[in-house]
Short mmCIF file of C-alpha atoms and ligand atoms in Angstrom, two decimals:
data_model
loop_
_atom_site.label_atom_id
_atom_site.label_comp_id
_atom_site.label_asym_id
_atom_site.label_seq_id
_atom_site.Cartn_x
_atom_site.Cartn_y
_atom_site.Cartn_z
CA UNK A 1 -64.48 36.40 53.80
CA UNK A 2 -61.43 34.89 52.21
CA UNK A 3 -58.03 34.75 53.91
CA UNK A 4 -55.24 35.20 51.40
CA UNK A 5 -52.54 33.19 53.07
CA UNK A 6 -50.27 33.24 50.03
CA UNK A 7 -50.27 36.97 49.49
CA UNK A 8 -47.00 37.83 51.41
CA UNK A 9 -45.20 34.86 49.82
CA UNK A 10 -46.20 35.99 46.36
CA UNK A 11 -45.29 39.63 47.07
CA UNK A 12 -41.84 38.62 48.18
CA UNK A 13 -41.46 36.32 45.14
CA UNK A 14 -42.49 39.19 42.85
CA UNK A 15 -39.81 41.44 44.32
CA UNK A 16 -37.07 38.86 43.82
CA UNK A 17 -38.36 38.13 40.24
CA UNK A 18 -38.09 41.83 39.43
CA UNK A 19 -34.47 41.82 40.73
CA UNK A 20 -33.70 38.73 38.61
CA UNK A 21 -35.22 40.46 35.56
CA UNK A 22 -33.16 43.59 36.13
CA UNK A 23 -29.92 41.55 36.58
CA UNK A 24 -30.67 39.66 33.27
CA UNK A 25 -31.37 42.83 31.39
CA UNK A 26 -28.23 44.38 32.69
CA UNK A 27 -26.28 41.44 31.33
CA UNK A 28 -28.31 41.25 28.10
CA UNK A 29 -29.40 37.69 28.84
CA UNK A 30 -32.76 36.31 27.64
CA UNK A 31 -34.30 33.80 30.08
CA UNK A 32 -36.94 31.39 28.76
CA UNK A 33 -39.08 29.51 31.38
CA UNK A 34 -40.44 26.21 30.05
CA UNK A 35 -43.41 24.78 31.89
CA UNK A 36 -45.20 21.41 31.31
CA UNK A 37 -46.43 18.23 32.98
CA UNK A 38 -43.93 15.57 33.82
CA UNK A 39 -43.18 13.59 30.67
CA UNK A 40 -44.32 16.19 28.18
CA UNK A 41 -40.77 16.33 26.76
CA UNK A 42 -39.27 19.48 28.43
CA UNK A 43 -35.71 18.16 28.58
CA UNK A 44 -35.90 16.69 25.01
CA UNK A 45 -37.22 20.00 23.70
CA UNK A 46 -34.43 21.92 25.47
CA UNK A 47 -31.82 19.64 23.97
CA UNK A 48 -33.35 19.98 20.43
CA UNK A 49 -33.53 23.73 20.81
CA UNK A 50 -29.97 23.90 21.92
CA UNK A 51 -28.86 21.93 18.85
CA UNK A 52 -30.50 24.59 16.64
CA UNK A 53 -29.25 27.66 18.53
CA UNK A 54 -25.82 26.80 20.03
CA UNK A 55 -23.79 28.20 17.14
CA UNK A 56 -25.64 31.47 17.44
CA UNK A 57 -25.98 31.98 21.23
CA UNK A 58 -24.11 31.23 24.39
CA UNK A 59 -26.51 29.09 26.28
CA UNK A 60 -26.91 27.74 29.82
CA UNK A 61 -29.72 25.73 31.41
CA UNK A 62 -31.30 25.85 34.88
CA UNK A 63 -32.94 22.52 35.70
CA UNK A 64 -35.73 22.42 38.35
CA UNK A 65 -36.67 19.04 39.74
CA UNK A 66 -38.19 17.81 42.96
CA UNK A 67 -35.19 15.45 43.31
CA UNK A 68 -32.21 14.10 41.25
CA UNK A 69 -29.88 15.62 38.68
CA UNK A 70 -30.85 13.24 35.81
CA UNK A 71 -31.91 16.04 33.50
CA UNK A 72 -28.98 18.33 34.29
CA UNK A 73 -26.65 15.44 33.51
CA UNK A 74 -28.30 15.03 30.07
CA UNK A 75 -27.79 18.73 29.36
CA UNK A 76 -24.13 18.63 30.54
CA UNK A 77 -23.54 15.62 28.28
CA UNK A 78 -24.32 17.90 25.35
CA UNK A 79 -21.56 20.24 26.50
CA UNK A 80 -23.81 22.96 27.84
CA UNK A 81 -23.54 24.43 31.33
CA UNK A 82 -26.41 23.29 33.60
CA UNK A 83 -27.33 24.24 37.15
CA UNK A 84 -29.57 21.82 39.00
CA UNK A 85 -32.11 23.11 41.48
CA UNK A 86 -33.61 20.48 43.69
CA UNK A 87 -36.77 21.89 45.22
CA UNK A 88 -36.88 19.28 47.96
CA UNK A 89 -40.52 18.51 47.33
CA UNK A 90 -41.82 21.83 46.13
CA UNK A 91 -43.78 21.44 42.88
CA UNK A 92 -42.61 24.68 41.26
CA UNK A 93 -39.59 26.98 41.00
CA UNK A 94 -39.55 30.30 42.86
CA UNK A 95 -37.61 33.53 42.15
CA UNK A 96 -35.34 32.94 45.14
CA UNK A 97 -34.14 29.60 43.62
CA UNK A 98 -33.45 31.30 40.31
CA UNK A 99 -31.58 34.10 42.11
CA UNK A 100 -29.16 31.49 43.67
CA UNK A 101 -28.76 29.72 40.28
CA UNK A 102 -27.98 32.99 38.51
CA UNK A 103 -25.24 33.59 41.06
CA UNK A 104 -23.58 30.37 39.83
CA UNK A 105 -23.66 31.31 36.12
CA UNK A 106 -21.30 33.67 34.20
CA UNK A 107 -24.02 36.07 33.07
CA UNK A 108 -21.74 38.38 31.19
CA UNK A 109 -20.73 35.44 28.94
CA UNK A 110 -24.28 34.24 28.22
CA UNK A 111 -27.01 35.20 25.78
CA UNK A 112 -29.75 32.71 26.62
CA UNK A 113 -30.76 30.82 29.79
CA UNK A 114 -33.42 28.14 29.43
CA UNK A 115 -35.17 27.21 32.69
CA UNK A 116 -36.85 23.81 32.96
CA UNK A 117 -39.56 24.33 35.56
CA UNK A 118 -40.82 21.45 37.78
CA UNK A 119 -43.30 19.30 35.96
CA UNK A 120 -46.66 20.78 36.91
CA UNK A 121 -49.42 22.62 35.02
CA UNK A 122 -50.76 24.46 38.08
CA UNK A 123 -48.60 26.56 40.46
CA UNK A 124 -45.67 27.56 38.15
CA UNK A 125 -48.24 30.14 36.82
CA UNK A 126 -48.28 31.91 40.21
CA UNK A 127 -44.49 32.31 40.63
CA UNK A 128 -42.80 34.86 38.42
CA UNK A 129 -39.12 33.90 38.06
CA UNK A 130 -37.95 37.08 36.23
CA UNK A 131 -38.08 35.30 32.90
CA UNK A 132 -38.22 37.16 29.56
CA UNK A 133 -40.71 34.70 28.12
CA UNK A 134 -42.66 31.64 29.07
CA UNK A 135 -43.30 28.53 27.00
CA UNK A 136 -45.79 25.77 27.73
CA UNK A 137 -45.33 22.30 26.25
CA UNK A 138 -48.27 19.90 25.97
CA UNK A 139 -47.75 16.43 24.49
CA UNK A 140 -50.34 14.57 22.44
CA UNK A 141 -50.81 11.72 24.92
CA UNK A 142 -52.00 14.23 27.63
CA UNK A 143 -55.14 15.01 25.67
CA UNK A 144 -56.63 17.92 23.73
CA UNK A 145 -58.74 19.06 26.73
CA UNK A 146 -55.85 20.38 28.84
CA UNK A 147 -56.36 24.08 27.97
CA UNK A 148 -59.87 23.78 29.35
CA UNK A 149 -58.71 21.93 32.44
CA UNK A 150 -55.64 24.10 33.15
CA UNK A 151 -56.58 27.49 31.68
CA UNK A 152 -54.23 29.52 33.92
CA UNK A 153 -50.99 28.16 32.44
CA UNK A 154 -52.15 28.32 28.83
CA UNK A 155 -53.45 31.89 29.36
CA UNK A 156 -50.02 33.25 30.42
CA UNK A 157 -47.91 31.49 27.80
CA UNK A 158 -46.10 33.49 25.19
CA UNK A 159 -45.64 30.35 23.15
CA UNK A 160 -47.11 26.83 23.20
CA UNK A 161 -45.45 23.74 21.88
CA UNK A 162 -47.59 20.77 20.97
CA UNK A 163 -45.08 17.97 21.26
CA UNK A 164 -45.06 14.25 20.33
CA UNK A 165 -46.86 15.09 17.10
CA UNK A 166 -45.63 11.69 15.75
CA UNK A 167 -47.98 9.96 18.28
CA UNK A 168 -51.11 11.52 16.80
CA UNK A 169 -52.24 8.33 15.02
CA UNK A 170 -52.21 6.53 18.36
CA UNK A 171 -54.44 8.91 20.34
CA UNK A 172 -57.82 10.54 19.96
CA UNK A 173 -56.29 13.99 20.03
CA UNK A 174 -58.03 16.70 17.95
CA UNK A 175 -55.49 19.33 16.97
CA UNK A 176 -58.41 21.50 15.84
CA UNK A 177 -60.12 21.17 19.30
CA UNK A 178 -56.82 21.97 21.07
CA UNK A 179 -56.07 24.93 18.81
CA UNK A 180 -59.47 26.45 19.18
CA UNK A 181 -59.55 26.15 23.02
CA UNK A 182 -56.04 27.61 23.15
CA UNK A 183 -57.05 30.51 20.92
CA UNK A 184 -60.10 31.24 23.07
CA UNK A 185 -57.85 31.46 26.17
CA UNK A 186 -54.86 33.18 24.62
CA UNK A 187 -55.36 34.65 21.16
CA UNK A 188 -51.77 36.02 21.05
CA UNK A 189 -49.72 32.91 21.98
CA UNK A 190 -47.61 31.47 19.22
CA UNK A 191 -48.20 27.72 18.58
CA UNK A 192 -45.75 25.24 17.22
CA UNK A 193 -46.58 21.62 16.43
CA UNK A 194 -43.32 19.70 17.01
CA UNK A 195 -41.85 16.27 17.65
CA UNK A 196 -38.61 16.05 19.48
CA UNK A 197 -38.31 12.48 18.18
CA UNK A 198 -38.65 13.19 14.46
CA UNK A 199 -37.48 16.84 14.88
CA UNK A 200 -40.58 18.02 12.92
CA UNK A 201 -41.33 21.63 13.62
CA UNK A 202 -38.21 22.14 15.83
CA UNK A 203 -36.47 24.45 13.31
CA UNK A 204 -39.54 26.71 13.00
CA UNK A 205 -39.74 26.95 16.81
CA UNK A 206 -36.06 27.75 17.15
CA UNK A 207 -36.35 30.44 14.47
CA UNK A 208 -39.25 32.03 16.30
CA UNK A 209 -37.29 31.94 19.56
CA UNK A 210 -34.19 33.43 17.92
CA UNK A 211 -36.36 36.28 16.52
CA UNK A 212 -37.66 37.26 19.93
CA UNK A 213 -34.17 36.93 21.49
CA UNK A 214 -32.84 39.40 18.84
CA UNK A 215 -35.81 41.75 19.04
MG1 MG B 1 -37.11 17.01 32.34
ZN1 ZN B 2 -46.04 24.19 43.40
#
């Protein structure tokens, strides 16, 4: 017999996530949750995405980190409102943290909130935040076997960004292998090959995002 110790915690989280989702819908705000390992390029992707979409949408960012406000400062330096959540050690964001962050944002004056989840490929999958869509970023140096090793996060993604494409010549990363294991896990996920350094693929990704925001 298995004792499901996490069940009440997840049920409470799901209730709060549903309330967040309803609040966002009421204010016509699209919330994108971005999940990835530490160092995959979440903050750089957010900044590049903002550059493409800031003329078109009113954007804010919620930054989740175990400690520090380094990433929130980078976002604020670009002139975008950012709320920092320090999880105090927790390796994922939860709906209750997002609820508090949403209270600090002028929802009626926003179109898009981008959430940078804590760097982790495991437990963010368990905690619904009330997001409208979920993106996973994998960077080339992490290896093409990650969908096989962390199937859960790739299976729930609406969209996957393969980042640091400019580093391909330096690593034994098979785009074909990565693409086929992703397709086996999640045939409907959109996939963009990008480089936040060279900006390759960023405009295509931003166009895709803007199409689902407007849908
Ligand atoms: Mg970051
Ligand atoms: Zn966690």
